[in-house]
C-alpha cells in the first residue's frame, strides 16, 4: 500500500499587492478601451445616418437639375454643362 504524503505548506489566501495592481490595471485598460469602442460605434452610426441623408439630398438636387437642364453631364469643378454621349443618355432612360 502506498503512503499518502501531506503537503504542509501554507496556502496563500490572496494574491500579492503587485499582482492585484497589475490585474486591476489591465482590467481598467480593457474597460476604457471597450468604452472608447462604444463611443466610436455611436459616432459611426451618426455619421452613417448623416451620409444617408446627404445622399437623399444629392438625389433631390440631381433630379431638380435634370428637370431644368435635361440629361446632361455637369462638371463638378466649374459647373459647365455638356451633352451626354447618346449611349449614356440611353442608359438613363
XYZ file of N, CA, C and O in Angstrom:
372
model
N 0.839 -1.173 0.000
C 0.000 0.000 0.000
C 0.884 1.236 0.000
O 1.849 1.304 0.754
N 0.560 2.222 -0.870
C 1.374 3.432 -0.997
C 1.027 4.392 0.123
O -0.111 4.500 0.563
N 2.064 5.077 0.576
C 1.844 6.046 1.643
C 1.328 7.362 1.075
O 1.735 7.776 0.005
N 0.454 8.032 1.801
C -0.053 9.340 1.398
C 0.902 10.388 1.911
O 1.354 10.319 3.044
N 1.212 11.362 1.037
C 2.022 12.478 1.501
C 1.118 13.678 1.686
O 0.231 13.945 0.882
N 1.355 14.378 2.738
C 0.550 15.545 3.059
C 1.402 16.781 2.856
O 2.515 16.875 3.380
N 0.849 17.722 2.087
C 1.547 18.985 1.838
C 1.252 19.917 3.006
O 0.111 20.305 3.234
N 2.273 20.268 3.754
C 2.097 21.123 4.924
C 2.399 22.587 4.633
O 2.384 23.413 5.544
N 2.672 22.912 3.357
C 2.947 24.309 3.013
C 1.652 25.107 3.132
O 0.626 24.689 2.624
N 1.733 26.236 3.794
C 0.515 27.036 3.936
C 0.057 27.569 2.582
O 0.865 27.958 1.747
N -1.249 27.542 2.350
C -1.838 28.052 1.107
C -2.044 29.551 1.251
O -2.491 30.028 2.295
N -1.752 30.284 0.164
C -1.967 31.737 0.175
C -3.461 31.999 0.105
O -4.198 31.333 -0.611
N -3.916 32.987 0.873
C -5.338 33.299 0.844
C -5.640 34.509 -0.027
O -6.789 34.862 -0.213
N -4.598 35.147 -0.590
C -4.804 36.228 -1.557
C -3.535 36.449 -2.355
O -2.456 36.036 -1.957
N -3.697 37.099 -3.504
C -2.541 37.369 -4.355
C -1.752 38.543 -3.770
O -2.259 39.281 -2.920
N -0.556 38.736 -4.264
C 0.266 39.833 -3.745
C -0.305 41.173 -4.190
O -1.073 41.246 -5.163
N 0.074 42.222 -3.501
C -0.397 43.565 -3.856
C 0.034 43.939 -5.274
O -0.724 44.559 -6.015
N 1.240 43.545 -5.647
C 1.720 43.843 -7.006
C 0.896 43.098 -8.048
O 0.523 43.671 -9.080
N 0.590 41.846 -7.804
C -0.245 41.076 -8.736
C -1.641 41.686 -8.843
O -2.200 41.790 -9.932
N -2.191 42.100 -7.709
C -3.506 42.723 -7.698
C -3.491 44.019 -8.491
O -4.388 44.292 -9.290
N -2.443 44.813 -8.290
C -2.333 46.084 -9.013
C -2.205 45.842 -10.521
O -2.847 46.538 -11.316
N -1.411 44.874 -10.915
C -1.271 44.536 -12.340
C -2.610 44.087 -12.928
O -3.002 44.521 -14.012
N -3.311 43.241 -12.211
C -4.600 42.733 -12.658
C -5.610 43.865 -12.792
O -6.298 43.987 -13.809
N -5.697 44.725 -11.785
C -6.630 45.852 -11.819
C -6.283 46.821 -12.948
O -7.175 47.325 -13.640
N -5.003 47.053 -13.158
C -4.560 47.960 -14.217
C -4.971 47.437 -15.595
O -5.486 48.190 -16.430
N -4.753 46.161 -15.826
C -5.129 45.563 -17.111
C -6.635 45.616 -17.329
O -7.108 45.957 -18.415
N -7.399 45.287 -16.289
C -8.858 45.318 -16.417
C -9.364 46.740 -16.648
O -10.293 46.953 -17.426
N -8.758 47.723 -15.993
C -9.136 49.121 -16.212
C -8.859 49.547 -17.651
O -9.668 50.250 -18.269
N -7.725 49.133 -18.203
C -7.390 49.471 -19.589
C -8.381 48.820 -20.551
O -8.819 49.444 -21.520
N -8.728 47.575 -20.297
C -9.713 46.891 -21.142
C -11.042 47.625 -21.087
O -11.675 47.878 -22.123
N -11.488 47.994 -19.895
C -12.757 48.704 -19.744
C -12.732 50.050 -20.464
O -13.708 50.426 -21.122
N -11.626 50.787 -20.366
C -11.520 52.080 -21.059
C -11.579 51.898 -22.566
O -12.241 52.657 -23.270
N -10.895 50.876 -23.052
C -10.896 50.620 -24.496
C -12.274 50.195 -24.983
O -12.715 50.610 -26.056
N -12.968 49.388 -24.198
C -14.316 48.980 -24.584
C -15.262 50.173 -24.590
O -16.115 50.294 -25.477
N -15.098 51.087 -23.648
C -15.899 52.303 -23.625
C -15.608 53.153 -24.863
O -16.522 53.665 -25.505
N -14.334 53.268 -25.204
C -13.954 54.029 -26.400
C -14.556 53.415 -27.657
O -15.034 54.134 -28.538
N -14.543 52.101 -27.740
C -15.135 51.419 -28.898
C -16.625 51.740 -28.976
O -17.151 52.032 -30.052
N -17.304 51.704 -27.854
C -18.727 52.031 -27.834
C -18.991 53.452 -28.295
O -19.919 53.705 -29.074
N -18.166 54.387 -27.840
C -18.323 55.780 -28.257
C -18.064 55.931 -29.751
O -18.792 56.648 -30.447
N -17.044 55.257 -30.243
C -16.739 55.329 -31.674
C -17.852 54.707 -32.514
O -18.189 55.217 -33.585
N -18.430 53.613 -32.047
C -19.531 52.983 -32.772
C -20.741 53.919 -32.830
O -21.434 53.972 -33.837
N -20.977 54.657 -31.748
C -22.078 55.622 -31.741
C -21.807 56.725 -32.751
O -22.688 57.111 -33.528
N -20.574 57.244 -32.756
C -20.204 58.275 -33.728
C -20.339 57.744 -35.149
O -20.822 58.439 -36.042
N -19.910 56.505 -35.351
C -20.004 55.875 -36.674
C -21.456 55.810 -37.134
O -21.766 56.132 -38.280
N -22.362 55.411 -36.229
C -23.779 55.308 -36.587
C -24.341 56.669 -36.967
O -25.106 56.785 -37.937
N -23.957 57.706 -36.238
C -24.423 59.063 -36.533
C -23.904 59.513 -37.897
O -24.644 60.086 -38.705
N -22.645 59.230 -38.180
C -22.049 59.625 -39.461
C -22.707 58.869 -40.615
O -23.013 59.453 -41.660
N -22.940 57.584 -40.426
C -23.581 56.786 -41.479
C -24.975 57.332 -41.776
O -25.368 57.469 -42.939
N -25.707 57.680 -40.726
C -27.030 58.263 -40.925
C -26.925 59.595 -41.666
O -27.712 59.878 -42.572
N -25.927 60.397 -41.325
C -25.715 61.679 -41.991
C -25.389 61.507 -43.468
O -25.886 62.265 -44.312
N -24.575 60.514 -43.781
C -24.236 60.247 -45.181
C -25.496 59.852 -45.950
O -25.721 60.306 -47.076
N -26.330 59.043 -45.344
C -27.589 58.645 -45.993
C -28.466 59.848 -46.286
O -29.055 59.959 -47.367
N -28.557 60.769 -45.333
C -29.363 61.981 -45.531
C -28.769 62.851 -46.643
O -29.502 63.431 -47.447
N -27.437 62.943 -46.677
C -26.783 63.717 -47.738
C -27.025 63.096 -49.106
O -27.214 63.805 -50.098
N -27.027 61.778 -49.181
C -27.285 61.103 -50.448
C -28.703 61.376 -50.936
O -28.925 61.556 -52.136
N -29.657 61.422 -50.011
C -31.037 61.747 -50.386
C -31.095 63.173 -50.941
O -31.711 63.422 -51.982
N -30.432 64.108 -50.266
C -30.416 65.498 -50.736
C -29.737 65.612 -52.097
O -30.177 66.367 -52.963
N -28.648 64.850 -52.298
C -27.954 64.856 -53.583
C -28.879 64.378 -54.694
O -28.941 64.987 -55.770
N -29.633 63.303 -54.460
C -30.573 62.811 -55.468
C -31.630 63.869 -55.787
O -32.024 64.034 -56.937
N -32.086 64.586 -54.761
C -33.079 65.636 -54.985
C -32.507 66.740 -55.869
O -33.170 67.209 -56.801
N -31.269 67.153 -55.594
C -30.626 68.195 -56.400
C -30.406 67.690 -57.820
O -30.658 68.409 -58.800
N -29.946 66.435 -57.959
C -29.731 65.865 -59.286
C -31.033 65.820 -60.079
O -31.056 66.169 -61.264
N -32.117 65.412 -59.428
C -33.411 65.371 -60.114
C -33.859 66.768 -60.525
O -34.382 66.961 -61.634
N -33.640 67.738 -59.662
C -34.006 69.120 -59.973
C -33.197 69.643 -61.167
O -33.750 70.281 -62.077
N -31.905 69.356 -61.170
C -31.057 69.795 -62.282
C -31.461 69.091 -63.579
O -31.465 69.708 -64.653
N -31.809 67.825 -63.478
C -32.208 67.089 -64.679
C -33.515 67.651 -65.245
O -33.677 67.743 -66.461
N -34.443 68.043 -64.384
C -35.690 68.658 -64.858
C -35.412 69.975 -65.566
O -36.028 70.299 -66.572
N -34.451 70.727 -65.036
C -34.151 72.040 -65.608
C -33.290 71.953 -66.861
O -33.521 72.675 -67.828
N -32.281 71.070 -66.868
C -31.315 71.041 -67.961
C -31.401 69.786 -68.827
O -30.709 69.677 -69.829
N -32.204 68.810 -68.413
C -32.269 67.556 -69.152
C -31.141 66.629 -68.714
O -30.424 66.893 -67.754
N -30.993 65.541 -69.449
C -29.936 64.578 -69.128
C -28.621 65.069 -69.713
O -28.324 64.866 -70.884
N -27.865 65.736 -68.867
C -26.576 66.297 -69.266
C -25.525 65.884 -68.251
O -25.837 65.366 -67.189
N -24.286 66.151 -68.607
C -23.177 65.930 -67.688
C -22.762 67.288 -67.145
O -22.568 68.235 -67.913
N -22.637 67.393 -65.832
C -22.241 68.659 -65.214
C -20.864 68.479 -64.595
O -20.647 67.565 -63.792
N -19.947 69.351 -64.992
C -18.603 69.336 -64.426
C -18.691 69.868 -63.004
O -19.075 71.009 -62.775
N -18.338 69.055 -62.046
C -18.464 69.424 -60.645
C -17.433 70.476 -60.237
O -17.595 71.155 -59.225
N -16.384 70.669 -61.048
C -15.352 71.659 -60.733
C -15.768 73.077 -61.113
O -15.598 74.005 -60.337
N -16.338 73.215 -62.330
C -16.639 74.579 -62.795
C -18.113 74.800 -63.136
O -18.519 75.896 -63.495
N -18.930 73.754 -63.059
C -20.351 73.890 -63.312
C -20.741 73.872 -64.779
O -21.915 74.048 -65.109
N -19.784 73.635 -65.644
C -20.106 73.626 -67.075
C -20.952 72.398 -67.416
O -20.848 71.352 -66.784
N -21.802 72.597 -68.424
C -22.730 71.553 -68.852
C -22.294 71.045 -70.214
O -21.932 71.823 -71.093
N -22.324 69.734 -70.378
C -22.058 69.151 -71.694
C -23.080 68.046 -71.932
O -23.613 67.453 -70.994
N -23.357 67.828 -73.196
C -24.314 66.786 -73.559
C -23.725 65.423 -73.240
O -22.525 65.193 -73.386
N -24.578 64.534 -72.811
C -24.151 63.152 -72.595
C -23.990 62.467 -73.942
O -24.786 62.719 -74.848
N -22.997 61.598 -74.078
C -22.945 60.787 -75.290
C -24.241 59.989 -75.406
O -24.851 59.624 -74.396
N -24.691 59.723 -76.612
C -26.003 59.097 -76.841
C -26.165 57.782 -76.089
O -27.220 57.522 -75.525
N -25.108 56.941 -76.029
C -25.251 55.657 -75.355
C -25.470 55.820 -73.848
O -26.194 55.069 -73.231
N -24.878 56.849 -73.218
C -25.097 57.099 -71.785
C -26.498 57.661 -71.560
O -27.147 57.340 -70.573
N -26.971 58.512 -72.448
C -28.323 59.044 -72.319
C -29.349 57.929 -72.442
O -30.363 57.930 -71.727
N -29.083 56.960 -73.322
C -30.000 55.847 -73.489
C -30.065 54.982 -72.225
O -31.104 54.450 -71.887
N -28.926 54.833 -71.540
C -28.879 54.036 -70.315
C -29.750 54.655 -69.222
O -30.304 53.958 -68.408
N -29.870 55.961 -69.190
C -30.647 56.634 -68.160
C -32.141 56.474 -68.386
O -32.918 56.622 -67.468
N -32.547 56.218 -69.616
C -33.997 56.101 -69.923
C -34.563 54.791 -69.464
O -34.072 53.837 -69.214
